[in-house]
mmCIF file of C-alpha atoms in Angstrom:
data_model
loop_
_atom_site.group_PDB
_atom_site.id
_atom_site.type_symbol
_atom_site.label_atom_id
_atom_site.label_comp_id
_atom_site.label_asym_id
_atom_site.label_seq_id
_atom_site.Cartn_x
_atom_site.Cartn_y
_atom_site.Cartn_z
ATOM 1 C CA MET A 30 139.245 75.734 79.715
ATOM 2 C CA LEU A 31 135.844 74.902 81.190
ATOM 3 C CA PRO A 32 133.030 77.488 81.182
ATOM 4 C CA LEU A 33 132.278 79.322 84.420
ATOM 5 C CA PRO A 34 129.411 77.936 86.572
ATOM 6 C CA LYS A 35 126.003 79.453 85.797
ATOM 7 C CA GLU A 36 125.432 80.387 89.452
ATOM 8 C CA ARG A 37 127.914 82.406 91.461
ATOM 9 C CA TYR A 38 129.522 80.770 94.481
ATOM 10 C CA GLN A 39 127.727 81.578 97.717
ATOM 11 C CA TYR A 40 129.577 81.714 101.003
ATOM 12 C CA ARG A 41 127.885 79.495 103.619
ATOM 13 C CA GLU A 42 128.316 79.207 107.370
ATOM 14 C CA TYR A 43 127.900 76.045 109.421
ATOM 15 C CA LEU A 44 126.100 75.843 112.788
ATOM 16 C CA ILE A 45 124.973 73.126 115.173
ATOM 17 C CA ARG A 46 121.587 73.833 116.773
ATOM 18 C CA HIS A 47 119.189 72.120 119.169
ATOM 19 C CA VAL A 48 115.541 72.149 118.069
ATOM 20 C CA GLY A 49 113.389 74.070 120.556
ATOM 21 C CA VAL A 50 110.046 72.935 121.939
ATOM 22 C CA ASP A 51 108.422 75.183 119.308
ATOM 23 C CA TYR A 52 110.111 73.013 116.585
ATOM 24 C CA HIS A 53 112.248 75.961 115.425
ATOM 25 C CA VAL A 54 115.970 76.671 115.389
ATOM 26 C CA ASP A 55 117.621 80.057 115.767
ATOM 27 C CA VAL A 56 119.818 81.306 112.934
ATOM 28 C CA SER A 57 121.204 84.845 113.285
ATOM 29 C CA GLY A 58 118.306 85.880 115.521
ATOM 30 C CA SER A 59 115.575 84.509 113.219
ATOM 31 C CA ARG A 60 113.570 81.295 113.781
ATOM 32 C CA TYR A 61 113.214 78.529 111.183
ATOM 33 C CA SER A 62 110.989 75.457 111.484
ATOM 34 C CA VAL A 63 111.909 71.790 111.227
ATOM 35 C CA PRO A 64 109.558 68.762 111.414
ATOM 36 C CA TYR A 65 108.072 68.774 114.937
ATOM 37 C CA LYS A 66 109.241 65.164 115.544
ATOM 38 C CA LEU A 67 112.788 66.550 115.778
ATOM 39 C CA ILE A 68 112.034 68.600 118.933
ATOM 40 C CA LYS A 69 115.053 68.447 121.328
ATOM 41 C CA ASN A 70 117.249 66.870 118.634
ATOM 42 C CA LYS A 71 120.535 68.271 117.365
ATOM 43 C CA VAL A 72 120.610 69.473 113.753
ATOM 44 C CA ASP A 73 123.245 70.827 111.361
ATOM 45 C CA VAL A 74 122.541 74.171 109.728
ATOM 46 C CA TRP A 75 124.181 75.583 106.612
ATOM 47 C CA HIS A 76 123.152 79.147 105.881
ATOM 48 C CA SER A 77 124.083 81.661 103.210
ATOM 49 C CA ALA A 78 122.853 85.161 102.379
ATOM 50 C CA THR A 79 119.791 83.665 100.662
ATOM 51 C CA THR A 80 119.006 80.229 102.135
ATOM 52 C CA VAL A 81 118.918 78.226 105.369
ATOM 53 C CA GLU A 82 119.412 74.471 104.942
ATOM 54 C CA ILE A 83 118.829 72.179 107.925
ATOM 55 C CA TYR A 84 120.062 68.562 108.172
ATOM 56 C CA HIS A 85 119.509 65.794 110.701
ATOM 57 C CA LYS A 86 122.019 62.924 110.728
ATOM 58 C CA GLY A 87 123.149 63.951 107.240
ATOM 59 C CA TYR A 88 119.660 64.037 105.697
ATOM 60 C CA PRO A 89 118.045 67.327 104.609
ATOM 61 C CA VAL A 90 114.932 68.070 106.702
ATOM 62 C CA ALA A 91 114.204 71.718 105.804
ATOM 63 C CA ILE A 92 115.192 74.415 103.323
ATOM 64 C CA HIS A 93 114.023 77.988 103.945
ATOM 65 C CA PRO A 94 114.641 81.307 102.210
ATOM 66 C CA LYS A 95 116.739 83.524 104.505
ATOM 67 C CA SER A 96 114.540 86.151 106.160
ATOM 68 C CA LYS A 97 114.693 88.494 109.140
ATOM 69 C CA ARG A 98 111.231 87.229 110.150
ATOM 70 C CA GLY A 99 112.288 83.597 109.916
ATOM 71 C CA SER A 100 110.074 80.966 108.314
ATOM 72 C CA THR A 101 107.549 78.334 109.392
ATOM 73 C CA LEU A 102 106.315 75.622 107.052
ATOM 74 C CA THR A 103 102.868 74.099 107.640
ATOM 75 C CA GLU A 104 104.182 70.571 106.995
ATOM 76 C CA HIS A 105 106.504 70.954 109.995
ATOM 77 C CA MET A 106 103.661 71.697 112.429
ATOM 78 C CA PRO A 107 102.110 69.144 114.790
ATOM 79 C CA PRO A 108 98.476 68.335 113.844
ATOM 80 C CA ASN A 109 96.987 70.538 116.597
ATOM 81 C CA HIS A 110 98.936 73.575 115.300
ATOM 82 C CA VAL A 111 97.726 72.917 111.756
ATOM 83 C CA MET A 112 94.155 72.843 113.079
ATOM 84 C CA TRP A 113 94.683 76.193 114.871
ATOM 85 C CA GLN A 114 96.210 77.688 111.726
ATOM 86 C CA GLU A 115 93.263 76.595 109.568
ATOM 87 C CA LYS A 116 90.650 77.841 112.032
ATOM 88 C CA TRP A 117 92.410 80.965 113.324
ATOM 89 C CA ASN A 118 94.606 83.678 111.874
ATOM 90 C CA PRO A 119 95.923 87.055 113.082
ATOM 91 C CA THR A 120 93.245 89.003 111.184
ATOM 92 C CA ARG A 121 90.414 87.081 112.840
ATOM 93 C CA ILE A 122 91.948 87.527 116.312
ATOM 94 C CA LEU A 123 92.595 91.262 115.796
ATOM 95 C CA ASN A 124 89.024 91.801 114.516
ATOM 96 C CA TRP A 125 87.610 90.086 117.610
ATOM 97 C CA ALA A 126 89.907 92.139 119.859
ATOM 98 C CA GLY A 127 89.014 95.367 118.005
ATOM 99 C CA SER A 128 85.322 94.758 118.733
ATOM 100 C CA ILE A 129 86.196 94.982 122.445
ATOM 101 C CA GLY A 130 88.477 98.011 122.216
ATOM 102 C CA PHE A 131 91.626 99.593 120.814
ATOM 103 C CA ASP A 132 93.877 98.559 123.723
ATOM 104 C CA THR A 133 92.617 94.970 123.588
ATOM 105 C CA ALA A 134 93.610 94.842 119.905
ATOM 106 C CA ARG A 135 96.991 96.378 120.788
ATOM 107 C CA LEU A 136 97.595 93.681 123.422
ATOM 108 C CA MET A 137 96.715 90.927 120.929
ATOM 109 C CA LYS A 138 99.080 92.441 118.334
ATOM 110 C CA ASN A 139 101.907 92.517 120.900
ATOM 111 C CA ILE A 140 101.255 88.896 121.888
ATOM 112 C CA LEU A 141 101.223 87.779 118.241
ATOM 113 C CA ASP A 142 104.473 89.681 117.561
ATOM 114 C CA SER A 143 106.154 88.256 120.674
ATOM 115 C CA ARG A 144 105.993 84.628 119.480
ATOM 116 C CA SER A 145 108.236 82.976 116.917
ATOM 117 C CA HIS A 146 105.212 82.505 114.681
ATOM 118 C CA PRO A 147 101.553 83.504 115.186
ATOM 119 C CA ALA A 148 100.153 79.957 115.651
ATOM 120 C CA ASN A 149 102.050 79.719 118.941
ATOM 121 C CA ALA A 150 100.137 82.765 120.214
ATOM 122 C CA TYR A 151 96.597 81.810 119.139
ATOM 123 C CA ARG A 152 95.821 79.795 122.274
ATOM 124 C CA THR A 153 96.883 82.674 124.565
ATOM 125 C CA CYS A 154 94.962 85.277 122.543
ATOM 126 C CA ILE A 155 91.775 83.194 122.445
ATOM 127 C CA ALA A 156 91.980 82.446 126.193
ATOM 128 C CA ILE A 157 92.368 86.175 126.982
ATOM 129 C CA LEU A 158 89.608 87.302 124.614
ATOM 130 C CA SER A 159 87.169 84.704 125.945
ATOM 131 C CA ARG A 160 87.527 86.289 129.407
ATOM 132 C CA ALA A 161 86.083 89.549 128.057
ATOM 133 C CA LYS A 162 82.619 87.955 128.123
ATOM 134 C CA SER A 163 82.572 88.018 131.931
ATOM 135 C CA HIS A 164 83.801 91.628 132.292
ATOM 136 C CA ASP A 165 82.619 95.103 131.422
ATOM 137 C CA LYS A 166 84.088 96.055 128.006
ATOM 138 C CA SER A 167 85.532 99.316 129.302
ATOM 139 C CA ASP A 168 87.183 97.645 132.321
ATOM 140 C CA PHE A 169 88.546 94.834 130.171
ATOM 141 C CA ASN A 170 89.994 97.306 127.674
ATOM 142 C CA MET A 171 91.651 99.319 130.481
ATOM 143 C CA ALA A 172 93.113 96.085 131.886
ATOM 144 C CA CYS A 173 94.544 95.315 128.426
ATOM 145 C CA LYS A 174 96.032 98.820 128.285
ATOM 146 C CA LYS A 175 97.753 98.175 131.630
ATOM 147 C CA ALA A 176 98.996 94.797 130.354
ATOM 148 C CA VAL A 177 100.576 96.525 127.324
ATOM 149 C CA GLU A 178 102.223 99.144 129.582
ATOM 150 C CA ILE A 179 103.834 96.529 131.833
ATOM 151 C CA ARG A 180 104.396 93.985 129.023
ATOM 152 C CA ALA A 181 102.271 91.313 130.684
ATOM 153 C CA TYR A 182 101.460 88.928 127.840
ATOM 154 C CA SER A 183 100.047 85.871 129.636
ATOM 155 C CA VAL A 184 96.527 84.817 130.631
ATOM 156 C CA LYS A 185 97.529 84.704 134.322
ATOM 157 C CA SER A 186 98.919 88.247 134.169
ATOM 158 C CA LEU A 187 95.716 89.653 132.686
ATOM 159 C CA GLU A 188 93.593 87.773 135.234
ATOM 160 C CA SER A 189 95.733 89.286 138.000
ATOM 161 C CA ILE A 190 95.286 92.801 136.558
ATOM 162 C CA LEU A 191 91.507 92.287 136.338
ATOM 163 C CA SER A 192 91.136 90.869 139.863
ATOM 164 C CA SER A 193 93.374 93.483 141.536
ATOM 165 C CA LYS A 194 91.912 96.316 139.404
ATOM 166 C CA ILE A 195 95.325 98.001 139.184
ATOM 167 C CA TYR A 196 94.183 99.508 135.887
ATOM 168 C CA LEU A 197 92.035 101.906 137.956
ATOM 169 C CA GLU A 198 95.024 103.282 139.879
ATOM 170 C CA LYS A 199 96.131 106.723 138.712
ATOM 171 C CA ASP A 200 99.784 107.301 137.960
ATOM 172 C CA GLU A 201 100.819 109.490 140.873
ATOM 173 C CA LYS A 202 104.232 110.508 139.580
ATOM 174 C CA ASN A 203 104.921 114.225 139.969
ATOM 175 C CA THR A 204 101.393 114.943 141.195
ATOM 176 C CA ALA A 205 102.250 115.724 144.834
ATOM 177 C CA PRO A 206 102.491 119.490 145.516
ATOM 178 C CA LEU A 207 105.821 120.933 146.591
ATOM 179 C CA SER A 208 106.128 121.122 150.348
ATOM 180 C CA ASN A 209 106.796 124.417 152.111
ATOM 181 C CA HIS A 210 110.473 124.209 152.944
ATOM 182 C CA ASN A 211 113.225 126.835 153.205
ATOM 183 C CA ASN A 212 115.179 125.246 150.357
ATOM 184 C CA VAL A 213 112.241 125.171 147.944
ATOM 185 C CA ARG A 214 112.008 128.381 145.935
ATOM 186 C CA GLY A 215 109.044 129.351 143.835
ATOM 187 C CA ARG A 216 108.478 131.851 140.988
ATOM 188 C CA ASP A 217 108.370 134.818 143.324
ATOM 189 C CA TYR A 218 111.909 134.186 144.639
ATOM 190 C CA TYR A 219 113.422 134.487 141.167
ATOM 191 C CA LYS A 220 111.365 137.608 140.333
ATOM 192 C CA GLU A 221 112.843 139.360 143.377
ATOM 193 C CA GLU A 222 116.352 138.322 142.345
ATOM 194 C CA ASP A 223 115.810 139.796 138.856
ATOM 195 C CA LYS A 224 114.722 143.116 140.398
ATOM 196 C CA CYS A 225 117.862 143.276 142.548
ATOM 197 C CA GLN A 226 120.112 142.726 139.520
ATOM 198 C CA SER A 227 118.403 145.426 137.474
#
């Protein structure tokens, strides 16, 4: 009899995926990178509990550890993304945003978290933060707070919020007083009812 294999057998599943414009493929809700030259190509994916292996026309193009956050390899990025990654990072963006205000930093964090990997969000974050120079810090921060509330994570959306000044509008829900109407009963009505019962 032959000895048992050193590594236990791992169950793997097979998928066919199209590479998105962000040079990633979706596997169980997580995003994994492939070389950017394969954008819009079809790839074969074998994934187990621990690894994600990606093949194009039978040749291996990427191997990633399985992760809920997915995985992006620098060597898969186009040159302009590598440049952004070297020059910018989430910490630098959040520090810049924090110098403007808490809600600005919160908006940047949400934008960074909304993309498959942070490098895809750098351009948007930098474009938004650069607009703070031409606005009052307090107004800009309130506009960012409004953007977080309505989940508006684009440059155009923030520009619209700033130009329309909707961040200055008060939330008028439940602020109107009750009208005097026969069917509207106040505290006094129920006090009288209690007296009658006792």
